[in-house]
Short mmCIF file of N, CA and C in Angstrom, two decimals:
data_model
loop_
_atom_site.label_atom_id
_atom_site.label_comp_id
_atom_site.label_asym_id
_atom_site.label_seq_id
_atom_site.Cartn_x
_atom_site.Cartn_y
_atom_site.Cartn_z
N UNK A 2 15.34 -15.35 0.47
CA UNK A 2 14.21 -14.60 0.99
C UNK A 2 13.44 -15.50 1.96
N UNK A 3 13.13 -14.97 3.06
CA UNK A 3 12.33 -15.62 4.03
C UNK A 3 11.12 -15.92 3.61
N UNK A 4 10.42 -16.54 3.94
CA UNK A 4 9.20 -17.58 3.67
C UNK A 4 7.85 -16.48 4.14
N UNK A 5 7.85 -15.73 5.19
CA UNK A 5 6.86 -14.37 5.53
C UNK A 5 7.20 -13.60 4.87
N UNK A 6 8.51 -13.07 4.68
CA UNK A 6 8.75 -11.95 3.33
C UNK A 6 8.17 -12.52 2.17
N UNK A 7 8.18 -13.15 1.48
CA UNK A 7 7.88 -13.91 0.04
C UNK A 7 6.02 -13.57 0.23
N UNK A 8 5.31 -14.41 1.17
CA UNK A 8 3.89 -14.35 1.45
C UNK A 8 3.20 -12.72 1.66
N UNK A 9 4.22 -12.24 2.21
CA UNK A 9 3.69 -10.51 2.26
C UNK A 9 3.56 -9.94 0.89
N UNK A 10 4.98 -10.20 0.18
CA UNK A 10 5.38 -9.89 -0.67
C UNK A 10 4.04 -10.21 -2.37
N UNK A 11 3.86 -11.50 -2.27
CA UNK A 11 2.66 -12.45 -2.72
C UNK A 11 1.62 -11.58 -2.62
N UNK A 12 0.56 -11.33 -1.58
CA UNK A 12 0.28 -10.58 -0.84
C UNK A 12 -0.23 -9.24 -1.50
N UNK A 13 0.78 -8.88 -1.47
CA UNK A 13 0.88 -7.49 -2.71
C UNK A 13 0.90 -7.23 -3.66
N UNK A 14 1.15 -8.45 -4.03
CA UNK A 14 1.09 -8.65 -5.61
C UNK A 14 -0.96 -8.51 -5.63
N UNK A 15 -1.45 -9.61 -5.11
CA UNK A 15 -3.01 -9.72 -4.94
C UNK A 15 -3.37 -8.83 -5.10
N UNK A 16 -3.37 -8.05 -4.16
CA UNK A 16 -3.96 -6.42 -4.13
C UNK A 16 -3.81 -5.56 -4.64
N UNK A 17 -2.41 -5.81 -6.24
CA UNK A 17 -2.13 -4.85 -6.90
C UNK A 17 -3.37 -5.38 -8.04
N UNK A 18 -3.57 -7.18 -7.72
CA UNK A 18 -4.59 -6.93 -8.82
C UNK A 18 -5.82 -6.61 -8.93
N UNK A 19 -6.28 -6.71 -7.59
CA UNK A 19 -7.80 -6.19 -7.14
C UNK A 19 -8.02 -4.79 -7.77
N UNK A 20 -6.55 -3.89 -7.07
CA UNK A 20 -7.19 -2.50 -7.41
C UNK A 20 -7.28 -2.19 -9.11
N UNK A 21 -6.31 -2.97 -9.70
CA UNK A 21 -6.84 -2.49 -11.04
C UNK A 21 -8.03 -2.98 -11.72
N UNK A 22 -8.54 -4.16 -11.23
CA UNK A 22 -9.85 -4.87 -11.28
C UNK A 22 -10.51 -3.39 -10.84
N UNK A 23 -10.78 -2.91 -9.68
CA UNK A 23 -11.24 -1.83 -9.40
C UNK A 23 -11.72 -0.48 -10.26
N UNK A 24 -10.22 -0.17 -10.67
CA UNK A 24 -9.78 0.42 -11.78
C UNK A 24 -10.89 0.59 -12.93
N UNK A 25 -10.30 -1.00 -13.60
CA UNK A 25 -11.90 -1.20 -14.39
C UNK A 25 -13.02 -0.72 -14.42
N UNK A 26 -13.51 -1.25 -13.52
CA UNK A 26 -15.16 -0.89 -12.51
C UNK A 26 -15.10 0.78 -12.72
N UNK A 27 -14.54 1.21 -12.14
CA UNK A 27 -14.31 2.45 -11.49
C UNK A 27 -15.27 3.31 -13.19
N UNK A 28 -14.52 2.78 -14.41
CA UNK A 28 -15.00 3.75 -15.46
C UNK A 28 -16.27 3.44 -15.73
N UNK A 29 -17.63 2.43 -14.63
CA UNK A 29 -19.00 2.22 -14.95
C UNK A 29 -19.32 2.77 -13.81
N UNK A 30 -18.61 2.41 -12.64
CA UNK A 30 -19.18 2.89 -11.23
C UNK A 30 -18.13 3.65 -10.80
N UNK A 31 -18.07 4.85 -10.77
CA UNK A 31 -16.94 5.61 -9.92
C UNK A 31 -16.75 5.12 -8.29
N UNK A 32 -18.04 5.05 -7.37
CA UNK A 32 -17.86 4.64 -6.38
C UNK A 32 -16.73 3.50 -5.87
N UNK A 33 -16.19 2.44 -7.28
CA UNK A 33 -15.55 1.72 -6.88
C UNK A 33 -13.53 2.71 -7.07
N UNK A 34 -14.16 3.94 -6.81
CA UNK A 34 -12.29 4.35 -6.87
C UNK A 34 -12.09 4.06 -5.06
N UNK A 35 -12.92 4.08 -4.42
CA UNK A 35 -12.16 3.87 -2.67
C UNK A 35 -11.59 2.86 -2.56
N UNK A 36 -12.57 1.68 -4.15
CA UNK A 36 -12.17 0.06 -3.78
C UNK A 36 -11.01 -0.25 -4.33
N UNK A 37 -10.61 0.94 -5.25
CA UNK A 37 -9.43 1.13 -5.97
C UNK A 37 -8.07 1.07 -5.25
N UNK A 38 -8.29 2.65 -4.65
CA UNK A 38 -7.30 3.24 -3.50
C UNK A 38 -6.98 2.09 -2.16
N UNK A 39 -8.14 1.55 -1.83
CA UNK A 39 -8.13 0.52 -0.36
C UNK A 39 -7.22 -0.23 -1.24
N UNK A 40 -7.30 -0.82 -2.08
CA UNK A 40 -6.74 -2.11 -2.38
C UNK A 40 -4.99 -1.81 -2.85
N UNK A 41 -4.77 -0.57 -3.26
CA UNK A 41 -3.21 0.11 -3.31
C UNK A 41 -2.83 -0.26 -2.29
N UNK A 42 -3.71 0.67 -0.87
CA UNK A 42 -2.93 0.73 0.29
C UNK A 42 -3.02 -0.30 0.95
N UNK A 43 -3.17 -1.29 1.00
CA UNK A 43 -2.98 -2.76 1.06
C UNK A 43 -1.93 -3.17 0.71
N UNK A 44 -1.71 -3.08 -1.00
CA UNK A 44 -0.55 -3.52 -1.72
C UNK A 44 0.71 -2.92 -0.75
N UNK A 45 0.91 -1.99 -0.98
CA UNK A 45 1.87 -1.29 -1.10
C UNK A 45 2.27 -1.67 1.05
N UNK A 46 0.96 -1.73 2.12
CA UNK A 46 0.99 -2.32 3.29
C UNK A 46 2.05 -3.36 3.73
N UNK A 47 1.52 -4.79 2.38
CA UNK A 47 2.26 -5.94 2.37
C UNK A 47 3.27 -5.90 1.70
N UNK A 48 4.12 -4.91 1.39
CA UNK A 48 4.98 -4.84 0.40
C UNK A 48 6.32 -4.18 1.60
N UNK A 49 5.74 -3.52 2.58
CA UNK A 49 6.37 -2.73 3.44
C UNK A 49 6.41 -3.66 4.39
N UNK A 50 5.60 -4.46 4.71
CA UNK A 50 5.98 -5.58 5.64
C UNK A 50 6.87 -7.13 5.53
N UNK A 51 7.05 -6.81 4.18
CA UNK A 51 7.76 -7.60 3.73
C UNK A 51 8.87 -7.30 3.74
N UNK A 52 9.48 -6.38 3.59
CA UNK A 52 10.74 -5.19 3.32
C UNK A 52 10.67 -5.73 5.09
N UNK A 53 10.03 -4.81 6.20
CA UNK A 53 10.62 -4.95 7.52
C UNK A 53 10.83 -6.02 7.91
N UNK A 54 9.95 -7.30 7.45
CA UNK A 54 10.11 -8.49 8.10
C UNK A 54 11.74 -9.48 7.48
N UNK A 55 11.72 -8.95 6.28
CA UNK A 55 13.34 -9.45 5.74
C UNK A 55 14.19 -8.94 6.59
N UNK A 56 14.42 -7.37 6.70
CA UNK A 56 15.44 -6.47 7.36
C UNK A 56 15.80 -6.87 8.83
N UNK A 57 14.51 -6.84 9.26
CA UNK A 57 14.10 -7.04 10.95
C UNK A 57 13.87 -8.07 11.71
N UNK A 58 12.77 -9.01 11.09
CA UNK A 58 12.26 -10.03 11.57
C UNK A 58 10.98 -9.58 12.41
N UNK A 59 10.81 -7.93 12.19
CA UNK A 59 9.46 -7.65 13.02
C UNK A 59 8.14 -7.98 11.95
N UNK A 60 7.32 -7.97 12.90
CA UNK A 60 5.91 -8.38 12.00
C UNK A 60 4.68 -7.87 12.87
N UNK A 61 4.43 -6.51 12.84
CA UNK A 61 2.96 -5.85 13.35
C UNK A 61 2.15 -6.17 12.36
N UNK A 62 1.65 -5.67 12.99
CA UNK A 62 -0.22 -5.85 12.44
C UNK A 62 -0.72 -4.30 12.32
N UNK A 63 -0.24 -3.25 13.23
CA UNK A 63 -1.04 -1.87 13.19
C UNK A 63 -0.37 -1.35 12.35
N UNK A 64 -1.21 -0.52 11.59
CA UNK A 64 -0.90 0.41 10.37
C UNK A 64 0.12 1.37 10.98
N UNK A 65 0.26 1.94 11.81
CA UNK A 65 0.90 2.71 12.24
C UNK A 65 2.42 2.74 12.50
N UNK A 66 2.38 1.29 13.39
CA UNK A 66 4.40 0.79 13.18
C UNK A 66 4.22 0.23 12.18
N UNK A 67 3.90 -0.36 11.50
CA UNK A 67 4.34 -0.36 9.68
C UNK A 67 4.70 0.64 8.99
N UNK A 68 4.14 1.77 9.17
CA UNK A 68 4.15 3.04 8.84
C UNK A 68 5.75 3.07 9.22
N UNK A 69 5.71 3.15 10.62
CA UNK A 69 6.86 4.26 11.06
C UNK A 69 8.21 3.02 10.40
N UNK A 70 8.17 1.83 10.88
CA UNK A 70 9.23 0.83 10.71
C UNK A 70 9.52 1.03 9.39
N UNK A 71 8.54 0.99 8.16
CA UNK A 71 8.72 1.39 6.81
C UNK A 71 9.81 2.42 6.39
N UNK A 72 9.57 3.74 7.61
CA UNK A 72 10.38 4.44 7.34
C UNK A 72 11.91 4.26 7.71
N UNK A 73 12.18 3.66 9.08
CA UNK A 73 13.02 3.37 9.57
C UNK A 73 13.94 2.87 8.69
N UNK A 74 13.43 1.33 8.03
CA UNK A 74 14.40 0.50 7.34
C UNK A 74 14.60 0.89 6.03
N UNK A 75 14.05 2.01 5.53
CA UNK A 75 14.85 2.50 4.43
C UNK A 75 15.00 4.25 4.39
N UNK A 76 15.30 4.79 5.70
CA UNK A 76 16.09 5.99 5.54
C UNK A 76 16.90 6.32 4.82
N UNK A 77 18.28 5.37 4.75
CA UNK A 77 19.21 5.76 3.82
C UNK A 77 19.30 5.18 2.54
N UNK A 78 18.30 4.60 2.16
CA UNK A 78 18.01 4.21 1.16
C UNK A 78 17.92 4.50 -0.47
N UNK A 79 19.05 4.81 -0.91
CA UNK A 79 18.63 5.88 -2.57
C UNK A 79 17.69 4.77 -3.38
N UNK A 80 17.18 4.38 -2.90
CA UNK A 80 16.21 3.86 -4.05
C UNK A 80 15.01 3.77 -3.50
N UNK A 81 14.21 4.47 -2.56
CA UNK A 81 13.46 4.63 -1.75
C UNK A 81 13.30 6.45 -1.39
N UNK A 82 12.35 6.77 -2.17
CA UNK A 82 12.49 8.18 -2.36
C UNK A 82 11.35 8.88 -1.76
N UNK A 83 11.57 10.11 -1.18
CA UNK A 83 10.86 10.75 0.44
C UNK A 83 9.09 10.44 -0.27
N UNK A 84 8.30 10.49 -1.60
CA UNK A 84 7.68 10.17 -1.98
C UNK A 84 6.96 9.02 -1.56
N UNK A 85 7.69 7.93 -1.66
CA UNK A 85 7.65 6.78 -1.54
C UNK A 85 7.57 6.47 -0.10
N UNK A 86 8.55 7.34 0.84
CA UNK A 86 8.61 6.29 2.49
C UNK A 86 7.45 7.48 2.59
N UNK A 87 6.31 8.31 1.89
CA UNK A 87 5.20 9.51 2.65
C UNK A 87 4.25 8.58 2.03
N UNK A 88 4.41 7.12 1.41
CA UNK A 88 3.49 7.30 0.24
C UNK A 88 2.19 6.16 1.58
N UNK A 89 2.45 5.05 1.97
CA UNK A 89 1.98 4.36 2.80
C UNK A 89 0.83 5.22 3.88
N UNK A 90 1.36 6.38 4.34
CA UNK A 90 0.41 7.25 5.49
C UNK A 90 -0.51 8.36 4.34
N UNK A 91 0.04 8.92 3.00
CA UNK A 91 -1.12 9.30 2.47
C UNK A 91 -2.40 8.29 1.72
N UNK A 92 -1.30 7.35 1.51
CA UNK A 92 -2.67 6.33 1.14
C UNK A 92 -3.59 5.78 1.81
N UNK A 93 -3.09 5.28 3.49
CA UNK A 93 -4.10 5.28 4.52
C UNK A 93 -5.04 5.76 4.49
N UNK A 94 -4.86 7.29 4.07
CA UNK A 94 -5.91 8.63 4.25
C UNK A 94 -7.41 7.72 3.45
N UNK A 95 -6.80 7.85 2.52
CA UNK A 95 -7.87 6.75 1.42
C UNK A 95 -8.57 5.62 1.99
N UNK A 96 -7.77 4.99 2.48
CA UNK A 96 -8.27 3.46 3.19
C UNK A 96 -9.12 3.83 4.12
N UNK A 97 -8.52 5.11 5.08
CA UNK A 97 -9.60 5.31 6.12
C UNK A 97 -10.68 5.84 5.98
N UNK A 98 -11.00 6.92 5.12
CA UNK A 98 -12.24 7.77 4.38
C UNK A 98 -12.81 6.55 3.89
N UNK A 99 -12.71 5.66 2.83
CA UNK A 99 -13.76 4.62 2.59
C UNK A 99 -14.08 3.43 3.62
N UNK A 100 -13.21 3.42 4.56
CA UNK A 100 -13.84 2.57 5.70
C UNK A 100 -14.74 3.02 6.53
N UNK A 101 -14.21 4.54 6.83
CA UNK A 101 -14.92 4.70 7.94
C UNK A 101 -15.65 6.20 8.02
N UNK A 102 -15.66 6.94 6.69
CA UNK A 102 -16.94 7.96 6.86
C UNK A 102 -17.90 7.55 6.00
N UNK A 103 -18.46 8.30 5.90
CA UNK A 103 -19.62 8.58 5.21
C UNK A 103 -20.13 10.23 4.34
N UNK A 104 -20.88 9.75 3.37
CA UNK A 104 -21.39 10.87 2.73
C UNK A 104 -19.59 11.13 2.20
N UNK A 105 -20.08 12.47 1.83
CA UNK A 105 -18.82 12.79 0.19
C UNK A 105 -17.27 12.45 1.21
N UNK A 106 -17.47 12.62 2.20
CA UNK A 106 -16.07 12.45 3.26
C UNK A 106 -15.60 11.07 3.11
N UNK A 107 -16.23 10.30 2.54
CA UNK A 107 -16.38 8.79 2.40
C UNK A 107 -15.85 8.55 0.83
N UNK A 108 -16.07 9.34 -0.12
CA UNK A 108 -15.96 9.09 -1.47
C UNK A 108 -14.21 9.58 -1.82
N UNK A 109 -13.43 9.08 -2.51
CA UNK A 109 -12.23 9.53 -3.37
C UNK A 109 -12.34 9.52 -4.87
N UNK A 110 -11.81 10.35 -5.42
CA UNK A 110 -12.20 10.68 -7.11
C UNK A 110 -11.04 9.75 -7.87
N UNK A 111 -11.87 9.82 -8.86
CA UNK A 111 -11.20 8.44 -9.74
C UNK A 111 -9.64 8.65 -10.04
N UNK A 112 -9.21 10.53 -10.07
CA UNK A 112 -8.02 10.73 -10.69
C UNK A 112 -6.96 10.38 -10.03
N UNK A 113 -7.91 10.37 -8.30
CA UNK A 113 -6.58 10.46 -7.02
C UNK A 113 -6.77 8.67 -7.35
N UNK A 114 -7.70 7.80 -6.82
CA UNK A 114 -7.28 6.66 -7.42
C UNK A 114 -6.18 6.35 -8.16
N UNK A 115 -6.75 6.43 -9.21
CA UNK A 115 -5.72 6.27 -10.84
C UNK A 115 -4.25 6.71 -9.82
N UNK A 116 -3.94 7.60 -9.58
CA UNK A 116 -2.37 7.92 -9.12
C UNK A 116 -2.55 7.28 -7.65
N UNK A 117 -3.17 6.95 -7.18
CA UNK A 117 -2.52 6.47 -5.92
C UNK A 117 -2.57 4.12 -6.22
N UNK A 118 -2.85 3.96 -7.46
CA UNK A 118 -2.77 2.94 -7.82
C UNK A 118 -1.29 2.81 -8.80
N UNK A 119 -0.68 3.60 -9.13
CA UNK A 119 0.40 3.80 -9.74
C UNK A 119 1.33 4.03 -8.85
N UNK A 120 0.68 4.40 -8.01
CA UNK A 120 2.15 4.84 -6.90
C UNK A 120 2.81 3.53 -6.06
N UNK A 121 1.46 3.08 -6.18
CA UNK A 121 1.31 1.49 -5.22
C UNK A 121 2.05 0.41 -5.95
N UNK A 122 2.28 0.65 -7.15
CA UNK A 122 2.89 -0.51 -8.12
C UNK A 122 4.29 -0.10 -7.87
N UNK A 123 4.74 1.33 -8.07
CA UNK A 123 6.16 2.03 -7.83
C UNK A 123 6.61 1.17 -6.70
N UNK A 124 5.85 1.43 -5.70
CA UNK A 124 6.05 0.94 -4.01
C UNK A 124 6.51 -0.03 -4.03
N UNK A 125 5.34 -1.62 -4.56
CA UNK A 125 5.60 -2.48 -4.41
C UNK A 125 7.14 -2.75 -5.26
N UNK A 126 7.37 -2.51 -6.40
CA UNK A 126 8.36 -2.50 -7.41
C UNK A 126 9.70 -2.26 -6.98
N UNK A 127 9.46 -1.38 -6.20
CA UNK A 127 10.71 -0.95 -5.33
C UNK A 127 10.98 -1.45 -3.98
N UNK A 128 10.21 -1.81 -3.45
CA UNK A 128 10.50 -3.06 -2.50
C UNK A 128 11.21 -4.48 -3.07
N UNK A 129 10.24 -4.70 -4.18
CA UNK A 129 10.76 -6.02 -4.73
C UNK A 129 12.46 -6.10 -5.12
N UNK A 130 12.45 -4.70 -5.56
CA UNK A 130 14.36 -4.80 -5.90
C UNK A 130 15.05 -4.53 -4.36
N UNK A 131 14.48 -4.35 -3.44
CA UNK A 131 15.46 -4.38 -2.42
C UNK A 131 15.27 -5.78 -1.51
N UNK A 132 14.42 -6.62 -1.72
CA UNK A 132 14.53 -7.85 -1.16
C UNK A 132 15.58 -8.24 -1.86
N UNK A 133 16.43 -9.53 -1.03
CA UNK A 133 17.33 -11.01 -2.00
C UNK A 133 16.80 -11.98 -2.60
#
């Protein structure tokens, strides 16, 4: 495994533990489910850039070709399921509502949390078995 794959990979691990730190929180302060969700779509970010940067050797920075490259390098993938290559651009959704609105457009509920922090572990999990 390459030395940027491994650190992305690392990476994701971090942010899988923030959000359940989050998690935590979340059952005194609900407000912290965005800090929940942000910190998935992070995980699951560096987990996909790790995957392209092994495969590829590419390494963006915008959410967007991560997005798409994500999908690219595991099209034919049976262990990478249509769930999973949709899961990165619905979790964005999350990342972007707590970055950047406000008022209830700004807030995500604890339940979508809770599952979009489970999904993020799937993600990362399943990346991890397709690295060497």
């Amino acid at each position: 495994m390459k030395a940027d794959t491994r650190a992305h990979l690392d990476r994701a691990s971090e942010f899988l533990v923030r959000a359940d730190g989050a998690l935590i929180q979340m059952t005194q302060q609900p407000l912290m489910a965005a800090d929940a969700a942000r910190n998935a779509y992070y995980a699951a970010f560096h987990a996909a850039k790790a995957l392209i940067f092994e495969r590829t050797g590419g390494n963006s920075r915008k959410h967007g070709s991560v997005h798409r490259a994500f999908k690219d390098v595991t099209l034919n993938d049976p262990l990478v399921d249509s769930a999973l290559r949709g899961f990165l651009v619905k979790s964005y959704d999350y990342k972007r509502s707590g970055d950047y609105e406000t008022g209830p457009a700004a807030l995500v509920n604890t339940t979508d949390a809770r599952d979009d922090v489970t999904e993020a572990k799937r993600f990362v999990s399943v990346v991890a078995a397709l690295l060497p």
